[in-house]
PDB file of C-alpha atoms in Angstrom:
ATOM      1  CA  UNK G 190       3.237   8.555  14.101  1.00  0.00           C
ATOM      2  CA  UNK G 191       2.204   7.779  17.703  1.00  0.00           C
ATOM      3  CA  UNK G 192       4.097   8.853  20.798  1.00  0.00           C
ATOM      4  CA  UNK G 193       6.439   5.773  20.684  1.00  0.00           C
ATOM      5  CA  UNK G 194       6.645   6.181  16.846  1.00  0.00           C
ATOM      6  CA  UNK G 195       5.571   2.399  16.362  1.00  0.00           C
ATOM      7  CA  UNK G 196       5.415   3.182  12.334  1.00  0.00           C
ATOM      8  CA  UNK G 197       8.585   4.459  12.595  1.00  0.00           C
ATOM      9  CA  UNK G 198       9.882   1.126  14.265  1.00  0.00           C
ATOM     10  CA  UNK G 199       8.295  -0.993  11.823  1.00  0.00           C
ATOM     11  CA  UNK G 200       9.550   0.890   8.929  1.00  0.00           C
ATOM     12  CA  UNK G 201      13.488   0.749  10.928  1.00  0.00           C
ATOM     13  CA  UNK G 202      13.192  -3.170  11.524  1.00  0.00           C
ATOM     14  CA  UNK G 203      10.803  -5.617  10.503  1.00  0.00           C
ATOM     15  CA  UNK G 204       9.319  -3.701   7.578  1.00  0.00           C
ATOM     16  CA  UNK G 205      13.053  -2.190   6.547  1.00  0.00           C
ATOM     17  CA  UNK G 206      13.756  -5.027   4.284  1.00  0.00           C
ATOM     18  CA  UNK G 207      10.546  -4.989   2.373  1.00  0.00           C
ATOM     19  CA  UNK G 208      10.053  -1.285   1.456  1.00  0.00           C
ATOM     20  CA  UNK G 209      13.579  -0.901   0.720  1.00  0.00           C
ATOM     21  CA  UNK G 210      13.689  -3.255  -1.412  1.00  0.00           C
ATOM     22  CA  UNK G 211      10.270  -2.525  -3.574  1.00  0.00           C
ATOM     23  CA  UNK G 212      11.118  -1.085  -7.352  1.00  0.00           C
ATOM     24  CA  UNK G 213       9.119   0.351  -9.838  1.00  0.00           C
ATOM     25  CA  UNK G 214       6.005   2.898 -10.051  1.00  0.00           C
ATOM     26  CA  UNK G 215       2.748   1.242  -9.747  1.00  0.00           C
ATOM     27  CA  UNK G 216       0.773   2.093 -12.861  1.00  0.00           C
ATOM     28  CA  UNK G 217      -1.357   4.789 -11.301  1.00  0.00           C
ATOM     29  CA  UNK G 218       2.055   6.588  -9.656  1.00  0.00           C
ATOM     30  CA  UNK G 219       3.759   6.299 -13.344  1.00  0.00           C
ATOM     31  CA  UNK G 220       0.385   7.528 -15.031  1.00  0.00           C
ATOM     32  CA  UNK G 221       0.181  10.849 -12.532  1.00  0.00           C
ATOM     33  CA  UNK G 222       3.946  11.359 -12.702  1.00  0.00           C
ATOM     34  CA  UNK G 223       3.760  11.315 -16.396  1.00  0.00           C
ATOM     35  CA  UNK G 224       0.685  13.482 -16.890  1.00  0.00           C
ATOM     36  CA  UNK G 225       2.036  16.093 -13.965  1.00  0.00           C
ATOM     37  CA  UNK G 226       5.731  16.322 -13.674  1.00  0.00           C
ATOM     38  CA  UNK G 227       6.114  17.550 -17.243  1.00  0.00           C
ATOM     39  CA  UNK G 228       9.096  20.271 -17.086  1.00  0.00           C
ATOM     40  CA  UNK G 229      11.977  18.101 -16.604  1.00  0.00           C
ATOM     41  CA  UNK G 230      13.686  21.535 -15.169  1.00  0.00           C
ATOM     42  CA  UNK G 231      11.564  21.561 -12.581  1.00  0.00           C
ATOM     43  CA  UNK G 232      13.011  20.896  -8.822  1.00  0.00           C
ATOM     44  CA  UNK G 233      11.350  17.976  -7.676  1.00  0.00           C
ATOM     45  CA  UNK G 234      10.693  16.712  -4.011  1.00  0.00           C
ATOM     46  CA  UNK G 235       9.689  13.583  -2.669  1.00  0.00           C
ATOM     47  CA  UNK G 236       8.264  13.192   0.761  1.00  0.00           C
ATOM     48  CA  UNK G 237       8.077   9.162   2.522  1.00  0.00           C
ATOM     49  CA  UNK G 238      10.609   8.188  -0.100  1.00  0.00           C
ATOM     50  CA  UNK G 239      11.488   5.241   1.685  1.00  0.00           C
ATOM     51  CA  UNK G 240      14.038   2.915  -0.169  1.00  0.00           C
ATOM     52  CA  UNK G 241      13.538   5.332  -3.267  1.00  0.00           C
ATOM     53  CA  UNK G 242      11.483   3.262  -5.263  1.00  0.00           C
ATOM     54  CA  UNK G 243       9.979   6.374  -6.850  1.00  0.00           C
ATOM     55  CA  UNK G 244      12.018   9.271  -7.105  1.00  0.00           C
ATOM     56  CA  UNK G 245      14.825   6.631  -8.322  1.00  0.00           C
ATOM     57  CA  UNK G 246      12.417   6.248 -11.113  1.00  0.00           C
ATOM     58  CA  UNK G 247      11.568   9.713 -11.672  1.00  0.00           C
ATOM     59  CA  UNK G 248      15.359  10.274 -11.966  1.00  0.00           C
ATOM     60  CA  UNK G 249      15.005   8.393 -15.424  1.00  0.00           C
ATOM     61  CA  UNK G 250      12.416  10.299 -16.691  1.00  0.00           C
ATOM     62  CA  UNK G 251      15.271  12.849 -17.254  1.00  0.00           C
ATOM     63  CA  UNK G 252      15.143  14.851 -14.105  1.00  0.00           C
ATOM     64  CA  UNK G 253      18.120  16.680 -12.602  1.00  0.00           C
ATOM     65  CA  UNK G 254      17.511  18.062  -9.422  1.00  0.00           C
ATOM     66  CA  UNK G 255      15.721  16.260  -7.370  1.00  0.00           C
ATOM     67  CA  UNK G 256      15.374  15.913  -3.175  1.00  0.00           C
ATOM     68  CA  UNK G 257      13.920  13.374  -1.279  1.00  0.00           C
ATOM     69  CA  UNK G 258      13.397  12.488   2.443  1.00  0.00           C
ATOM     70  CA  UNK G 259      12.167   9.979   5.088  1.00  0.00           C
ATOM     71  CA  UNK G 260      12.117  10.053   8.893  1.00  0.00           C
ATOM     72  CA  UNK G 261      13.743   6.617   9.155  1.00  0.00           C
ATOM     73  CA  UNK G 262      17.366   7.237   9.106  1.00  0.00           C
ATOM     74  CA  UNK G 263      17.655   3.289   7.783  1.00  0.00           C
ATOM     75  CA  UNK G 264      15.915   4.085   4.833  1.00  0.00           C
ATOM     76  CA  UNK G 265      17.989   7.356   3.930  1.00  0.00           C
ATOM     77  CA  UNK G 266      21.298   5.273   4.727  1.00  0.00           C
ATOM     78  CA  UNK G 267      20.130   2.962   2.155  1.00  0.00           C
ATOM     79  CA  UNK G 268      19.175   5.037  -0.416  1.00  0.00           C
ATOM     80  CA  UNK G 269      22.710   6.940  -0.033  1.00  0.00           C
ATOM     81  CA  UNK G 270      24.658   3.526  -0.619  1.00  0.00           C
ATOM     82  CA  UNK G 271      21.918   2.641  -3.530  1.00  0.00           C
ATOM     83  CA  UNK G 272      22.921   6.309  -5.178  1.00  0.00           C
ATOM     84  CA  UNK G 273      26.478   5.660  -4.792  1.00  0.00           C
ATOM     85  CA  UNK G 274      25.936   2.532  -6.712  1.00  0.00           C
ATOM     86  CA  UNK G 275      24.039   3.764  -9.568  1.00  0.00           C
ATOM     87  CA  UNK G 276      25.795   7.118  -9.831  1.00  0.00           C
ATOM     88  CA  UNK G 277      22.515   8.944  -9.166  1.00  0.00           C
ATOM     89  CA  UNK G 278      22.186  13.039  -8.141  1.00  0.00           C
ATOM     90  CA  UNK G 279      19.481  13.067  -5.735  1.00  0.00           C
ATOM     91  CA  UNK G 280      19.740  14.749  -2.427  1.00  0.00           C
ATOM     92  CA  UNK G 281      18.573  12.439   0.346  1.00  0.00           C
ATOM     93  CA  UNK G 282      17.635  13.873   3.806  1.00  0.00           C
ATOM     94  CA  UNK G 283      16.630  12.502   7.152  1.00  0.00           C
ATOM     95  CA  UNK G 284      13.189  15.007   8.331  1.00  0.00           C
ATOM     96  CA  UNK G 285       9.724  14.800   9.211  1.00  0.00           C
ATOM     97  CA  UNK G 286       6.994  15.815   7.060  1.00  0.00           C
ATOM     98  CA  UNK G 287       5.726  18.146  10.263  1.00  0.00           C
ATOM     99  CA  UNK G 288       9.015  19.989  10.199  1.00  0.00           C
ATOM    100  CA  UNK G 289      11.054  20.208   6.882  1.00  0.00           C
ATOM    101  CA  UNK G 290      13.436  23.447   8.593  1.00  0.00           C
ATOM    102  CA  UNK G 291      16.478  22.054   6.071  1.00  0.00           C
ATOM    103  CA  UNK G 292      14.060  23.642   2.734  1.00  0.00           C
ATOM    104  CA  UNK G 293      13.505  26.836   1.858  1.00  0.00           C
ATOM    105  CA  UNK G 294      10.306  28.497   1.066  1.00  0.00           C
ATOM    106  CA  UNK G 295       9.428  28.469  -2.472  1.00  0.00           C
ATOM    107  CA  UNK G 296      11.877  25.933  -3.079  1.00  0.00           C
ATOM    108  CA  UNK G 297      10.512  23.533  -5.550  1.00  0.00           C
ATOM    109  CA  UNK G 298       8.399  22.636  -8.404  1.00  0.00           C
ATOM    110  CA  UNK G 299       6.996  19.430  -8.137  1.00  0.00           C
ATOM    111  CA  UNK G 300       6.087  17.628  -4.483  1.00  0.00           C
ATOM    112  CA  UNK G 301       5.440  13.788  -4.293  1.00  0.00           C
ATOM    113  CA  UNK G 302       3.501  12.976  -1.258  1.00  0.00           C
ATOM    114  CA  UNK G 303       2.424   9.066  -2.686  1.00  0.00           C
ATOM    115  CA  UNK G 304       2.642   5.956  -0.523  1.00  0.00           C
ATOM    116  CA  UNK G 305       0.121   7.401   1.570  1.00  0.00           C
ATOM    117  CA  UNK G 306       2.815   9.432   3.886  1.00  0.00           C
ATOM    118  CA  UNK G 307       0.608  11.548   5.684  1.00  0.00           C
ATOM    119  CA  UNK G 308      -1.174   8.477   6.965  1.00  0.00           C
ATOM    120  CA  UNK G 309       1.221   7.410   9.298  1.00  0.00           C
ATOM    121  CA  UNK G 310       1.181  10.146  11.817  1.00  0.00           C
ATOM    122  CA  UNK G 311      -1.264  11.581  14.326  1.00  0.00           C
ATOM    123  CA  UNK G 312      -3.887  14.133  13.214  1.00  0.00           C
ATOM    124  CA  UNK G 313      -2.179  16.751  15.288  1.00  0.00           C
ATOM    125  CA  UNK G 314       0.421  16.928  12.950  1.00  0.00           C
ATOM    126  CA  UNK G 315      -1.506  16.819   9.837  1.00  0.00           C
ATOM    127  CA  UNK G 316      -1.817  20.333  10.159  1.00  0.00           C
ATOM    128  CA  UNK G 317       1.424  21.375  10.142  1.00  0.00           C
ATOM    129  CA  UNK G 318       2.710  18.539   7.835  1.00  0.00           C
ATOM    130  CA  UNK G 319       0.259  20.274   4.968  1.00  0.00           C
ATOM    131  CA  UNK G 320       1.414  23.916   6.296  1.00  0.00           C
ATOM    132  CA  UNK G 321       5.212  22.932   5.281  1.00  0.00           C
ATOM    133  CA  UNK G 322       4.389  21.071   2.884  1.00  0.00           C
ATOM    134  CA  UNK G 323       2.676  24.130   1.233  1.00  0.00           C
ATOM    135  CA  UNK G 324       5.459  26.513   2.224  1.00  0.00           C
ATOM    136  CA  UNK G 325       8.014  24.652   0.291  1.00  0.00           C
ATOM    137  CA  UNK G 326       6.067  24.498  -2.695  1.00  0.00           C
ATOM    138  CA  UNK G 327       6.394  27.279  -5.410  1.00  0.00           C
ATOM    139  CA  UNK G 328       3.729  29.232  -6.743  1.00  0.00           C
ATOM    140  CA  UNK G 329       1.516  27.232  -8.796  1.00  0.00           C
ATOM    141  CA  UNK G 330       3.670  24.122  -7.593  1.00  0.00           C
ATOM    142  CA  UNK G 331       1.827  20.831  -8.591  1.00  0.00           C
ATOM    143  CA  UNK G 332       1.876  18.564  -5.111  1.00  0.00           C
ATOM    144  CA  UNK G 333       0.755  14.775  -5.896  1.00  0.00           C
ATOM    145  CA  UNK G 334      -1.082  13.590  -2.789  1.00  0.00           C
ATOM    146  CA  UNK G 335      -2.202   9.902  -2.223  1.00  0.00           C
ATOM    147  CA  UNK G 336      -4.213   8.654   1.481  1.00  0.00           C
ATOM    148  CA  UNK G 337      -5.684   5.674   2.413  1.00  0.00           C
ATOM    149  CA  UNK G 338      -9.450   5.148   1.361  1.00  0.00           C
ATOM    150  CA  UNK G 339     -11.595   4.182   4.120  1.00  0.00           C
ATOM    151  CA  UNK G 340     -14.886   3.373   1.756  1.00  0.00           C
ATOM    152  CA  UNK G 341     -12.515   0.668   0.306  1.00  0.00           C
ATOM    153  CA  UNK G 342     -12.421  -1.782   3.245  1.00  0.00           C
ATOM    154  CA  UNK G 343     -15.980  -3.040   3.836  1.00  0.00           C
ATOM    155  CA  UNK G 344     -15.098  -3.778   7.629  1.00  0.00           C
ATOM    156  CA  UNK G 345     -13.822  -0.538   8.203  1.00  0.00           C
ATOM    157  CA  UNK G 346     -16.848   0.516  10.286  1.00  0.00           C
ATOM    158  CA  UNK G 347     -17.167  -2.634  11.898  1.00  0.00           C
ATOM    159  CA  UNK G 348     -13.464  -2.185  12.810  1.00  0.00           C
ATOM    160  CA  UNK G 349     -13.684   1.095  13.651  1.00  0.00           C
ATOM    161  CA  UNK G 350     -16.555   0.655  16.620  1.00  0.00           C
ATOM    162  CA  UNK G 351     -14.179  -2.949  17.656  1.00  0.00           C
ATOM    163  CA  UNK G 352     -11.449  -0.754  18.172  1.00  0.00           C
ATOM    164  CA  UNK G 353     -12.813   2.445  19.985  1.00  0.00           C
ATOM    165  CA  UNK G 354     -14.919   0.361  22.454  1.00  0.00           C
ATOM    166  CA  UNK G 355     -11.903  -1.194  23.373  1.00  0.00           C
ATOM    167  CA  UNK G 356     -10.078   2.676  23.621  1.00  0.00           C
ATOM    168  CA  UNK G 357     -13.267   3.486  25.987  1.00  0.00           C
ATOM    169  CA  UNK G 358     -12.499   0.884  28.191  1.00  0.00           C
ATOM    170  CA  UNK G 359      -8.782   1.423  28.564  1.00  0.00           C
ATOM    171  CA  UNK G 360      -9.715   5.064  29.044  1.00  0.00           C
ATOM    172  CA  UNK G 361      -7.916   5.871  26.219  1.00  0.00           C
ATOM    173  CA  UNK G 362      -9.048   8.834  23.378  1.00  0.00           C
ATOM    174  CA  UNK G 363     -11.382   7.414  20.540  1.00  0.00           C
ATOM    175  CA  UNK G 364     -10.730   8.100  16.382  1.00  0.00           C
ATOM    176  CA  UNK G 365     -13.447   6.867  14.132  1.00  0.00           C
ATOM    177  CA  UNK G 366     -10.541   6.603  11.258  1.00  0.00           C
ATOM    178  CA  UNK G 367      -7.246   6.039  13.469  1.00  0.00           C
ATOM    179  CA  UNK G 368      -7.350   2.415  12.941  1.00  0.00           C
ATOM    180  CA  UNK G 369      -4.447  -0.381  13.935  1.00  0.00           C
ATOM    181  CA  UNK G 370      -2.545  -2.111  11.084  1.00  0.00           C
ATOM    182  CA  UNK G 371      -4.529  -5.507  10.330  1.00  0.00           C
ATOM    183  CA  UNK G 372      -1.232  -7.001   8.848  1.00  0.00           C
ATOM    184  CA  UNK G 373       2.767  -6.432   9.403  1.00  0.00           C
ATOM    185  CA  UNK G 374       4.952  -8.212   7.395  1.00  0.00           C
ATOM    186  CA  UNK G 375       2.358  -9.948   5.582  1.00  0.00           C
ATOM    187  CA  UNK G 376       1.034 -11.603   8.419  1.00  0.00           C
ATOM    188  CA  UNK G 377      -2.220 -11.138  10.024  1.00  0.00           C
ATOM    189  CA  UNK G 378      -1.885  -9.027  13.747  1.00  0.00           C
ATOM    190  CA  UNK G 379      -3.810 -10.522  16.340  1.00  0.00           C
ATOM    191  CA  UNK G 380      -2.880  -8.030  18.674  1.00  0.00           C
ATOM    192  CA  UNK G 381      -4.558  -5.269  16.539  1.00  0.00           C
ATOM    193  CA  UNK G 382      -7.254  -5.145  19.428  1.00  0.00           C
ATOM    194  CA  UNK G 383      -4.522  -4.114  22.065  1.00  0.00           C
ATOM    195  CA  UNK G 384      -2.947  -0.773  23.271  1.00  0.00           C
ATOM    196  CA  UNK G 385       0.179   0.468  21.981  1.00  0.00           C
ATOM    197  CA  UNK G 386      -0.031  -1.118  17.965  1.00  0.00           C
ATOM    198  CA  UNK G 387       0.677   0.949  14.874  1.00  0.00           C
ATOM    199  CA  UNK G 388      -1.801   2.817  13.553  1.00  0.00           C
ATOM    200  CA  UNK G 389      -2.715   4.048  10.317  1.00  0.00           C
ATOM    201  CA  UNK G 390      -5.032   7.489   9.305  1.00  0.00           C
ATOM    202  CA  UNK G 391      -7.951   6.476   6.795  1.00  0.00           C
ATOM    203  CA  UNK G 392      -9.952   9.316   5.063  1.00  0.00           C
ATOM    204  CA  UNK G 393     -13.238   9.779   3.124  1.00  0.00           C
ATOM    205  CA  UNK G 394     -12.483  11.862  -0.065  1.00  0.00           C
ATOM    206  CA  UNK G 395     -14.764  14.769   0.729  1.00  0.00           C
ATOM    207  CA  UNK G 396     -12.806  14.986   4.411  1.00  0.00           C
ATOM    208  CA  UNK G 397      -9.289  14.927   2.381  1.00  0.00           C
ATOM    209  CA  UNK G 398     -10.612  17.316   0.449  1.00  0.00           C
ATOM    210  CA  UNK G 399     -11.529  19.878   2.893  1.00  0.00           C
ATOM    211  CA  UNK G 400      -8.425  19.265   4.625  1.00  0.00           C
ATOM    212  CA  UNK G 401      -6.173  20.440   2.089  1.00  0.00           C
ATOM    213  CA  UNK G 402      -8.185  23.270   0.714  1.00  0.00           C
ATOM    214  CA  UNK G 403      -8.459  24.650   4.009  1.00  0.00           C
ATOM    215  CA  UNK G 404      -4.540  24.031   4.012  1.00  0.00           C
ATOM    216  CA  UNK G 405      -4.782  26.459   1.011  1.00  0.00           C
ATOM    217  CA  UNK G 406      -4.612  24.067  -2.209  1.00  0.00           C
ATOM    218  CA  UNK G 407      -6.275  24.191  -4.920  1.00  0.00           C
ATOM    219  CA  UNK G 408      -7.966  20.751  -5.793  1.00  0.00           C
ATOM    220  CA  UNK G 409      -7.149  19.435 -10.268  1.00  0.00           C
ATOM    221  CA  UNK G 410      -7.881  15.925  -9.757  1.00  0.00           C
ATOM    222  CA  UNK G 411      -9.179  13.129  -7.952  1.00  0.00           C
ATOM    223  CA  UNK G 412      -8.822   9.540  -8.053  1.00  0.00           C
ATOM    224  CA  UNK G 413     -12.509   9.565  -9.215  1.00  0.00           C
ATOM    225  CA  UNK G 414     -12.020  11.199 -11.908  1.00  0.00           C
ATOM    226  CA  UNK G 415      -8.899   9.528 -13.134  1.00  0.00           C
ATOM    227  CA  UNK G 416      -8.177   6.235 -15.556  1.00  0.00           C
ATOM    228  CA  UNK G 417      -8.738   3.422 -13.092  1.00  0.00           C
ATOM    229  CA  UNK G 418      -5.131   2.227 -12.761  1.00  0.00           C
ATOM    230  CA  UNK G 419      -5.243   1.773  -8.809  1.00  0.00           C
ATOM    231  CA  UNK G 420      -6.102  -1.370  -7.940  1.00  0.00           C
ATOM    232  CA  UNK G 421      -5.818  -1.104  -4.338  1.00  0.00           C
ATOM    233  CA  UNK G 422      -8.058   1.908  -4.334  1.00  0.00           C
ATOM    234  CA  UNK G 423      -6.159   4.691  -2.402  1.00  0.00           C
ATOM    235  CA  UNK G 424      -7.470   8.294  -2.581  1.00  0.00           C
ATOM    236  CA  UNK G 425      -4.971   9.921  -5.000  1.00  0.00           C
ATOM    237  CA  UNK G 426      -5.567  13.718  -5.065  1.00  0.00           C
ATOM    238  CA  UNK G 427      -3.653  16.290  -7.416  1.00  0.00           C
ATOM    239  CA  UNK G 428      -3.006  19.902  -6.284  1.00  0.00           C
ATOM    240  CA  UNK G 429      -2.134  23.122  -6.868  1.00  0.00           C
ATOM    241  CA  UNK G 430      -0.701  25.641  -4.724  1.00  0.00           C
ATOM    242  CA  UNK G 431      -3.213  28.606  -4.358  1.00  0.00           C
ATOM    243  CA  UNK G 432      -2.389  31.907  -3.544  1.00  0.00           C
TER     244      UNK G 432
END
């Protein structure tokens, strides 16, 4: 998220139709669910859910109590009229990740933070985003992270020094791995090079990894480590909550 919230914008207009509209786990999402979520008692929470594509499906794995939530009040509408439909129990909510006030501590069992949420805000809030999401969680809750993977995009680098030389000149405040979206609505942005464009958090998995221990989690598993069932190579990271 930027000051004008241009992912939020996307996500609310030209990008609404799309992501609500996706279905189905992608085989690495039904391979970690499977593997991790195994108490079907458990209280489940989705973060980013967008249209629902996954905690819809997690709801058929035999799940009762589930939550989900997204900051685009388009996508919860949707997923409210989709439950109504399919005569589903999940509790959808309107919220940021940086400020979940409508959970309680120690509320739940399971946290899904896929679709590389945490990617589409500013750093400033990454912080506090991993602070509630770790409040939330209950003891030895099982949190299933997933962020963009900036050693998968060869011209990352090359991008990277394009687009800060550009910041230097507008004055504006340089990011190494706050890069500009490439492609919206499957079509190539040419104005990726200008101010004000959506923007996108990409990490290296030994900075993700610091990041969230220091956030107090415990690190189980890495993409690295996994089967090889992500094709588009995002940084999936499993956790525990330490205390």
């Amino acid at each position: 998220m930027q000051h004008k919230d241009l992912n939020k914008v996307l996500y609310s207009d030209i990008l609404f139709k799309v992501w609500s509209e996706k279905k189905e786990l992608l085989p690495i999402e039904d391979y970690l669910i499977k593997k991790y979520l195994l108490n079907k008692k458990g209280k489940v929470l989705e973060a980013g859910t967008g249209g629902g594509r996954i905690i819809f499906e997690v709801e058929k794995f035999g799940f009762t109590t589930l939550d989900a939530f997204d900051y685009v009040e388009n996508m919860i509408k949707f997923c409210n009229e989709k439950k109504k439909k399919i005569n589903s129990s999940i509790n959808f909510r309107v919220a940021d990740t940086a400020n979940l006030i409508d959970y309680n501590d120690n509320e739940f069992d399971y946290l899904i933070y896929l679709q590389q949420v945490l990617c589409f805000m500013n750093e400033d809030l990454m912080t506090q985003s991993l602070k509630e999401a770790y409040r939330i969680g209950k003891n030895d809750s099982t949190y299933l992270f997933s962020f963009l993977n900036w050693n998968v995009k060869f011209y990352n680098p090359i991008l990277s020094c394009l687009v800060n030389l550009f910041r230097i000149f507008r004055n504006e405040k340089t990011n190494k791995y706050k890069l500009p979206w490439l492609k919206i609505g499957n079509k190539f942005n040419w104005k990726f090079l200008n101010a004000n464009q959506p923007q996108n958090i990409w990490f290296k998995e030994d900075r993700i990894i610091k990041t969230l221990r220091n956030s107090g989690f415990s690190i189980i598993e890495i993409e690295s480590q996994l089967m090889p069932k992500d094709k588009v190579g995002h940084l999936h990271v499993i956790c525990k909550k330490a205390y």
